[in-house]
mmCIF file of C-alpha atoms and ligand atoms in Angstrom:
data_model
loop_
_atom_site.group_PDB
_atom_site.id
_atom_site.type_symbol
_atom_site.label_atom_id
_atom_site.label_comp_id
_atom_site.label_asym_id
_atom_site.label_seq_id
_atom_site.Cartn_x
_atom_site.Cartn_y
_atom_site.Cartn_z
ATOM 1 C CA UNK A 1 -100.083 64.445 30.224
ATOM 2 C CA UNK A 2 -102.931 66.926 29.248
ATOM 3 C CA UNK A 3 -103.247 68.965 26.630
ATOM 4 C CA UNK A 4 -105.289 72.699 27.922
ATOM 5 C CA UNK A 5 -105.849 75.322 25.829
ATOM 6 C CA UNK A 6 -108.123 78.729 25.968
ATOM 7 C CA UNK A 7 -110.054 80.517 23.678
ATOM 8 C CA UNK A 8 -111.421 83.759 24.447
ATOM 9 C CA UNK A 9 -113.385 85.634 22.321
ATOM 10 C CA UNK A 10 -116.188 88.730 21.648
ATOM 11 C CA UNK A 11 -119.397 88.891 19.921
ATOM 12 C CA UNK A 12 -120.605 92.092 18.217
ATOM 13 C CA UNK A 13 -123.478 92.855 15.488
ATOM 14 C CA UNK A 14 -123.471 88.930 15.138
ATOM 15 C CA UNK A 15 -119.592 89.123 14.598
ATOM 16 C CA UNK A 16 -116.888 86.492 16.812
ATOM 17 C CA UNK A 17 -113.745 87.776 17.253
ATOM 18 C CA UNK A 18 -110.937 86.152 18.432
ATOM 19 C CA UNK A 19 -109.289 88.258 21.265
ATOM 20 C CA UNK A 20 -106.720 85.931 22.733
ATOM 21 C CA UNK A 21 -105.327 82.101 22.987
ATOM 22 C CA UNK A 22 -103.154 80.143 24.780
ATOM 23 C CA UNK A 23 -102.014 76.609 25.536
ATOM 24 C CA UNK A 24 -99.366 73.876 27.232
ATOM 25 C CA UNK A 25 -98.854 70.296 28.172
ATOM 26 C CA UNK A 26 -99.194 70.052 31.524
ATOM 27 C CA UNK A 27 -99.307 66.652 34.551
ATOM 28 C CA UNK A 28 -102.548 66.569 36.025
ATOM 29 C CA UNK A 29 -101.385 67.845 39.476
ATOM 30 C CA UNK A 30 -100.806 71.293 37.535
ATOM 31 C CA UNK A 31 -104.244 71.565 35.560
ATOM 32 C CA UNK A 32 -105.915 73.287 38.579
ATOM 33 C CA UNK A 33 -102.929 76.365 38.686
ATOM 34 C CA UNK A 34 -103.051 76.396 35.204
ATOM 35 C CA UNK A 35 -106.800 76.815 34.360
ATOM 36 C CA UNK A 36 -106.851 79.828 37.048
ATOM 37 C CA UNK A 37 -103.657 81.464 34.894
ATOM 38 C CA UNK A 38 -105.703 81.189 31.647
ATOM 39 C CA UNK A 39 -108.669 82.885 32.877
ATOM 40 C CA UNK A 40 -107.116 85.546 34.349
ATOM 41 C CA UNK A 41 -105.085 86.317 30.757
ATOM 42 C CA UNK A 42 -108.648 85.949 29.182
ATOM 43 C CA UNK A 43 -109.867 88.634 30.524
ATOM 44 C CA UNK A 44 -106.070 91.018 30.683
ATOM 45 C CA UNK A 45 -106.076 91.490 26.956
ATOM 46 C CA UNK A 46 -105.439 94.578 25.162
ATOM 47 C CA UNK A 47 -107.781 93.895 23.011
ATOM 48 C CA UNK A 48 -110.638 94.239 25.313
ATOM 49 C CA UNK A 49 -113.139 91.840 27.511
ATOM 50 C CA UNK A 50 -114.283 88.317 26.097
ATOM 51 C CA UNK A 51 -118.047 87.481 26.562
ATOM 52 C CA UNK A 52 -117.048 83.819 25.799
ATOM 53 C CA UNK A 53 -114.004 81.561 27.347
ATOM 54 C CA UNK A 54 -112.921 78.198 26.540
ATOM 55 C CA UNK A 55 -111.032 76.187 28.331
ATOM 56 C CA UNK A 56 -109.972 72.777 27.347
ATOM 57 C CA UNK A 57 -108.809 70.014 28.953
ATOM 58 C CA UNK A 58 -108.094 67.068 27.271
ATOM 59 C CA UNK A 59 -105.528 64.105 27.764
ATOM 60 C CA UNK A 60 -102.752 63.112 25.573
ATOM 61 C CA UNK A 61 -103.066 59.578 24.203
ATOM 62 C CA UNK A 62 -99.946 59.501 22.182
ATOM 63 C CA UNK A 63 -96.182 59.787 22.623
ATOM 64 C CA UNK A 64 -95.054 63.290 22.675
ATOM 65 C CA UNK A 65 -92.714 64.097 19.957
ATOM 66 C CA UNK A 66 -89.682 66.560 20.815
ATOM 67 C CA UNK A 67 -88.279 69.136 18.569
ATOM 68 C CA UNK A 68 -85.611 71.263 19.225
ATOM 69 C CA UNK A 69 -85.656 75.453 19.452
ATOM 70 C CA UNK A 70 -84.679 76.972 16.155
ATOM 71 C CA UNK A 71 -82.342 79.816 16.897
ATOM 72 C CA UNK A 72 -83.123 82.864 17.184
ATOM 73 C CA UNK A 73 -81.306 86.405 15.244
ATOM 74 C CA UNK A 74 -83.075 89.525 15.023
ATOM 75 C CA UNK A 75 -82.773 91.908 11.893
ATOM 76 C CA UNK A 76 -83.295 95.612 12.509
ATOM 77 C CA UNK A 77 -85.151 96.771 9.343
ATOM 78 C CA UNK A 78 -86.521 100.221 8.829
ATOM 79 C CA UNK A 79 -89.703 100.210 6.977
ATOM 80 C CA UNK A 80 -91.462 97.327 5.414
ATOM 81 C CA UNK A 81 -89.591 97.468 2.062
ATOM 82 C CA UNK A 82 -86.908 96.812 3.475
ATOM 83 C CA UNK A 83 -88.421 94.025 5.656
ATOM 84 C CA UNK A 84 -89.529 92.035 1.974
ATOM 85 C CA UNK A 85 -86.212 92.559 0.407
ATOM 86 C CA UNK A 86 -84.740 90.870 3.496
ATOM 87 C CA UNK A 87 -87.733 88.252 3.553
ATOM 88 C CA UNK A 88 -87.715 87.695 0.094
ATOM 89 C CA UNK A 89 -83.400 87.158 -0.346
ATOM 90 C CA UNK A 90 -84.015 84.669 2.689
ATOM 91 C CA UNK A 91 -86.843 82.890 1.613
ATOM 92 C CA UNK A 92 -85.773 82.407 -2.125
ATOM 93 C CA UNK A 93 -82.729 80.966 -0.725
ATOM 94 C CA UNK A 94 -84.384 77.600 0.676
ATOM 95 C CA UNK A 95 -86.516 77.521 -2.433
ATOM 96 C CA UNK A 96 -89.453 79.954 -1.829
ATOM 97 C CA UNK A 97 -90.658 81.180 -5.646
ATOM 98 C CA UNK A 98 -91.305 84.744 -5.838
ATOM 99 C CA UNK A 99 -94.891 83.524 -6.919
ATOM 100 C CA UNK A 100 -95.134 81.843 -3.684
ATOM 101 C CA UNK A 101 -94.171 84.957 -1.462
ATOM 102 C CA UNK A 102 -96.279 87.204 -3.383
ATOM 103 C CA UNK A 103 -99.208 84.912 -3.316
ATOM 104 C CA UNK A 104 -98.653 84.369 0.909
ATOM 105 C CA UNK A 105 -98.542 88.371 1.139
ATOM 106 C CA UNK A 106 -101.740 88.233 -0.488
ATOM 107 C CA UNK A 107 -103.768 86.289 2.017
ATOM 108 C CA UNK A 108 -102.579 87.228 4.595
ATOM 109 C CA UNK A 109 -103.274 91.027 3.374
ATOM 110 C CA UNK A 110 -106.500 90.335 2.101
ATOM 111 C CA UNK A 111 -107.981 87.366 3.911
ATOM 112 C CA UNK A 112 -107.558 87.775 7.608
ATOM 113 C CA UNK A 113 -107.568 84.099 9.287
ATOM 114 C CA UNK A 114 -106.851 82.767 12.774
ATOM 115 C CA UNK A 115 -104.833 79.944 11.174
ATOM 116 C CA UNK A 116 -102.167 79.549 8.711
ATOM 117 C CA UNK A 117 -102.085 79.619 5.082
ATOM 118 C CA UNK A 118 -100.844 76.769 3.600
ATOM 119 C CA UNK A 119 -98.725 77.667 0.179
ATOM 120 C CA UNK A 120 -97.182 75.759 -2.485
ATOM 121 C CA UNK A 121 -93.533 76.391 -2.469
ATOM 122 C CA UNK A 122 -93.150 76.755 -6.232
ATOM 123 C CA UNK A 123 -96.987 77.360 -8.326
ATOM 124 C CA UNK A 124 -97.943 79.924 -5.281
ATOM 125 C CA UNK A 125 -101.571 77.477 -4.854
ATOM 126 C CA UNK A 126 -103.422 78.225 -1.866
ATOM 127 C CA UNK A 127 -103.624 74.264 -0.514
ATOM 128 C CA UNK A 128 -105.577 73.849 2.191
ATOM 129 C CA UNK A 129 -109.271 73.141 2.242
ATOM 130 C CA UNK A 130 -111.472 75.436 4.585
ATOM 131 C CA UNK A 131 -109.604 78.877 3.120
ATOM 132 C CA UNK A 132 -111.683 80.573 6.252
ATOM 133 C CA UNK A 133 -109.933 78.937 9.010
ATOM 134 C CA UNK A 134 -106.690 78.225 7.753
ATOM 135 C CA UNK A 135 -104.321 76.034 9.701
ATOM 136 C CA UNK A 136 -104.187 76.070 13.639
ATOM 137 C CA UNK A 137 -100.809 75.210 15.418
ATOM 138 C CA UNK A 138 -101.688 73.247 18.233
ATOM 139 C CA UNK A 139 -100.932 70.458 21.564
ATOM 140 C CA UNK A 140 -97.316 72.607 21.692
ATOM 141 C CA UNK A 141 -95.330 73.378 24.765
ATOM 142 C CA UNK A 142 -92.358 74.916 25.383
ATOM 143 C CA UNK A 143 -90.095 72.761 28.320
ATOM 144 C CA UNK A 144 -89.828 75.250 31.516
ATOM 145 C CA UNK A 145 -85.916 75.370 31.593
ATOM 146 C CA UNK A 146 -85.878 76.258 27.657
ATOM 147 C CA UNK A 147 -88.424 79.161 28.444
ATOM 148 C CA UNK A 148 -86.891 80.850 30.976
ATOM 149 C CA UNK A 149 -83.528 81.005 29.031
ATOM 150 C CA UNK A 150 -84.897 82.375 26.344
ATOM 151 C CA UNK A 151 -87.262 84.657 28.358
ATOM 152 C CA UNK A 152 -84.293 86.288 30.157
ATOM 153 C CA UNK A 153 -82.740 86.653 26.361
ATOM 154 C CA UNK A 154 -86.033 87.777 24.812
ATOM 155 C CA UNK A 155 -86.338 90.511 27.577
ATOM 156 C CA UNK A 156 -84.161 93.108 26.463
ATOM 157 C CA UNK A 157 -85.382 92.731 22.679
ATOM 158 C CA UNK A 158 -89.125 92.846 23.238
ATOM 159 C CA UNK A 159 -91.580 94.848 24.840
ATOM 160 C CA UNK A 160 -93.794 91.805 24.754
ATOM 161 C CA UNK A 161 -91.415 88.441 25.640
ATOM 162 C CA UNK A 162 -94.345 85.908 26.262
ATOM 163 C CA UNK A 163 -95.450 86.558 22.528
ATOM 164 C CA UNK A 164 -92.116 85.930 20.954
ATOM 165 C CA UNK A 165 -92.084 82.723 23.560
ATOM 166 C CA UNK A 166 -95.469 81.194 21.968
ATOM 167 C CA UNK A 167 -94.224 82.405 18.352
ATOM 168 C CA UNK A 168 -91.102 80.348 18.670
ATOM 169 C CA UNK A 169 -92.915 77.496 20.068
ATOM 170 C CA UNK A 170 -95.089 77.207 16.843
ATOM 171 C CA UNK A 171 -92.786 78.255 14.891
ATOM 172 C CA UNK A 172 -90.111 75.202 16.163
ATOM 173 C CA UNK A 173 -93.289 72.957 15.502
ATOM 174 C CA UNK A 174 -93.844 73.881 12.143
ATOM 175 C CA UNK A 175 -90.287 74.093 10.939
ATOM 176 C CA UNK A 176 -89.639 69.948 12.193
ATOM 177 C CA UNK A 177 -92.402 69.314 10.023
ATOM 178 C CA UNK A 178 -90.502 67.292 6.977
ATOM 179 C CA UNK A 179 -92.843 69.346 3.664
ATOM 180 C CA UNK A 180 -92.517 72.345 5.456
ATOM 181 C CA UNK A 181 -90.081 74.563 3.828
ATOM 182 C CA UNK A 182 -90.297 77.869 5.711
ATOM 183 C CA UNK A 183 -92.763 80.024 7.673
ATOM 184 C CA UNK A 184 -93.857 83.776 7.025
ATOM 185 C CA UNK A 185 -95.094 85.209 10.194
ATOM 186 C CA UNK A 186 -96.860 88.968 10.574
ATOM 187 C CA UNK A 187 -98.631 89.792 13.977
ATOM 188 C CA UNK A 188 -102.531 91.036 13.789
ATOM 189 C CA UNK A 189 -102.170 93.241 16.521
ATOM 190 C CA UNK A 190 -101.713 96.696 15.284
ATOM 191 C CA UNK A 191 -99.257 98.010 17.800
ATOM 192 C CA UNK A 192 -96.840 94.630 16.833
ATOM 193 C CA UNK A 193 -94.973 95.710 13.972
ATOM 194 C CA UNK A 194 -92.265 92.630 14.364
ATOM 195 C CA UNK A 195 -92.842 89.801 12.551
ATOM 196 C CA UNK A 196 -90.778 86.805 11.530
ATOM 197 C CA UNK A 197 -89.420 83.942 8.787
ATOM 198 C CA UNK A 198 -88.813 80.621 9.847
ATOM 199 C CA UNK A 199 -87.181 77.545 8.785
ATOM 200 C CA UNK A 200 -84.893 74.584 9.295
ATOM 201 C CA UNK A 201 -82.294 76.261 7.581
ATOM 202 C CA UNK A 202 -82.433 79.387 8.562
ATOM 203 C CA UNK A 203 -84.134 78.850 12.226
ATOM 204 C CA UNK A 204 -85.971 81.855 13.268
ATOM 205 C CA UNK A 205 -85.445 85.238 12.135
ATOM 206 C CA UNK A 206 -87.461 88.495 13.687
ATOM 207 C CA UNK A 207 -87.624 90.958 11.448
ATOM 208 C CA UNK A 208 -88.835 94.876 12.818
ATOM 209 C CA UNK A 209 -91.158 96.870 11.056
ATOM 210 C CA UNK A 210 -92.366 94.379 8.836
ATOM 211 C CA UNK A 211 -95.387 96.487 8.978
ATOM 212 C CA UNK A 212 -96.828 99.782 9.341
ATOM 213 C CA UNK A 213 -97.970 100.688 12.763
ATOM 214 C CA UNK A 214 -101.219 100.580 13.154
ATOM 215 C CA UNK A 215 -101.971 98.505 10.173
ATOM 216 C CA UNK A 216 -104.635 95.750 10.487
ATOM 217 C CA UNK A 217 -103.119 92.878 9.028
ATOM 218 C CA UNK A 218 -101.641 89.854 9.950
ATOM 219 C CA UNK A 219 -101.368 86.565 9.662
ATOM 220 C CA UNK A 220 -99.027 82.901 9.089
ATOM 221 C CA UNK A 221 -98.207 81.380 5.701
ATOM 222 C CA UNK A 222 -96.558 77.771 5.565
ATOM 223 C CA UNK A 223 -94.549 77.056 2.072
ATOM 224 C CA UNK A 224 -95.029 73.807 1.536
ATOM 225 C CA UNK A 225 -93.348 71.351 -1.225
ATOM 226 C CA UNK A 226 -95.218 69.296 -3.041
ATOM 227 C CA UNK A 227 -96.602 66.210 -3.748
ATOM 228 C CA UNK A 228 -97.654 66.100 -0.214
ATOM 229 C CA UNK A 229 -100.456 64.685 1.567
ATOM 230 C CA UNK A 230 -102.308 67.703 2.824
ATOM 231 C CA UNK A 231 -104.261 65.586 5.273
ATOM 232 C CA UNK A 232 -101.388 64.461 7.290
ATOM 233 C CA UNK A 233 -99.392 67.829 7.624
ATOM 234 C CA UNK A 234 -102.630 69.522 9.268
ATOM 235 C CA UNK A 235 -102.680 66.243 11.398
ATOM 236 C CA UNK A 236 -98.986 67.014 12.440
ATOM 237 C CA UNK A 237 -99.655 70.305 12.975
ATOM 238 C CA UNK A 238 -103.028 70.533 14.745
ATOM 239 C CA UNK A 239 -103.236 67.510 16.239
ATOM 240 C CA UNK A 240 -99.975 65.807 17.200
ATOM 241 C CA UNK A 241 -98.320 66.607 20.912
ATOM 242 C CA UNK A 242 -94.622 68.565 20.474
ATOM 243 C CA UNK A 243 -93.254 69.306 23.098
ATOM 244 C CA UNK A 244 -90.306 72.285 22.398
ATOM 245 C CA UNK A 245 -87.151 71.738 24.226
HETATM 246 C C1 LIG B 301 -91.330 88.368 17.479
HETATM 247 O O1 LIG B 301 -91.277 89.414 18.107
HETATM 248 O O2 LIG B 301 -90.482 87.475 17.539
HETATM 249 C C2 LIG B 301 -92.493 88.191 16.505
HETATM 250 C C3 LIG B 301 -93.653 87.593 17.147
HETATM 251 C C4 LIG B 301 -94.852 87.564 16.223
HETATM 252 C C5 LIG B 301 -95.968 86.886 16.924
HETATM 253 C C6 LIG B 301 -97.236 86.887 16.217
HETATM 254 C C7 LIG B 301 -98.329 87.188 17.187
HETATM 255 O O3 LIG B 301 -98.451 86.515 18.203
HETATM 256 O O4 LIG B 301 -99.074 88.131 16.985
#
């Protein structure tokens, strides 16, 4: 199996930014298809045209390791009060402090990432190392048949179905990771004012108007429990094949 993933992205006044991703486990006989359906996304983005794309190919040397779906509900909030009162009743309720929940609303407020925070479940610490980059979810895929059931469920709750696919992929990922606790997710597109909690417990739960439309913010916190050893949860999550069935 190989792992391919794209990266597109737009330089301005000396400034990258990231304007889309994407990524699956694929046989070799499919790379070919596959590398012509990423470049075409690259460059069908809302966002606007990439002056860099890449694509990478890379084979999978270990096992893949499944995890199942979480389930999926969708709350119907309306405004993002009412969004944290919901987030915050769910998430204290697998062990979440409200230090914690405050302190993940923070970063992702005030330090715009492409990866995840990672936050202690209970002192609210900021734990992983390069606070710039955060935490990247990736070598994920979700197995066809699962897609297209959830695609045809997805449909008539979101304008924008592929995105909640890829959310619950990494989401399903990061929940069947053992110090994981639970998952606060809040799009950076401006227009995507759905977000979503995750967990084990819970499995995952969209939650409308998190935010304001318009507003530039976004981001993913992880709630971790500690002791842990950091090193081998970014491992998991970064670097270790799941396939999501
Ligand atoms: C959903 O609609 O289920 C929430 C998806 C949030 C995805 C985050 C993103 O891709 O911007």
């Amino acid at each position: 199996m190989w792992s391919v993933r794209m990266r597109a992205s737009k330089k301005e006044n000396n400034i990258e930014t990231h304007i889309s991703g994407a990524e699956g486990i694929y046989d070799y006989s499919q790379i070919d298809r596959i590398i012509k359906q990423l470049f075409k996304r690259a460059f069908g983005h809302p966002k606007g045209k990439p002056d860099k794309v890449v694509i990478t190919v890379e084979k999978i040397k270990e096992e893949l390791h499944i995890v199942p779906t979480l389930p999926i509900k969708t709350f119907f909030t309306n405004s993002p009060e009412e969004a944290f009162s919901l987030i915050k009743e769910k998430l204290n309720s697998v062990g979440v402090s409200d230090i914690a929940l405050l302190s993940a609303f923070e970063v992702i407020r005030k330090c715009p990432m492409r990866g995840a925070t990672l936050i202690d479940v209970v002192t609210g610490d900021r734990l992983e190392k390069d606070k710039t980059r955060g935490v990247r979810v990736s070598r994920i895929h979700m197995e066809k048949g699962k897609r297209m059931k959830l695609l045809k469920h997805i449909k008539s709750l979101s304008s924008q179905p592929q995105r909640v696919i890829e959310a619950i992929t990494i989401a399903s990922k990061v929940a069947s990771c053992p110090e994981i606790i639970a998952e606060l997710c809040i799009s950076d597109n401006p227009d995507y004012t759905t977000g979503y909690i995750a967990s084990k417990n819970f499995g995952y739960l969209r939650i409308t108007n998190i935010k304001n439309k318009e507003e530039d913010i976004g981001g993913r916190a992880f709630f971790i429990k500690t002791p842990c050893n950091i090193e081998n949860l970014i491992y998991y999550i970064e670097k270790k094949p799941v396939l999501v069935i």
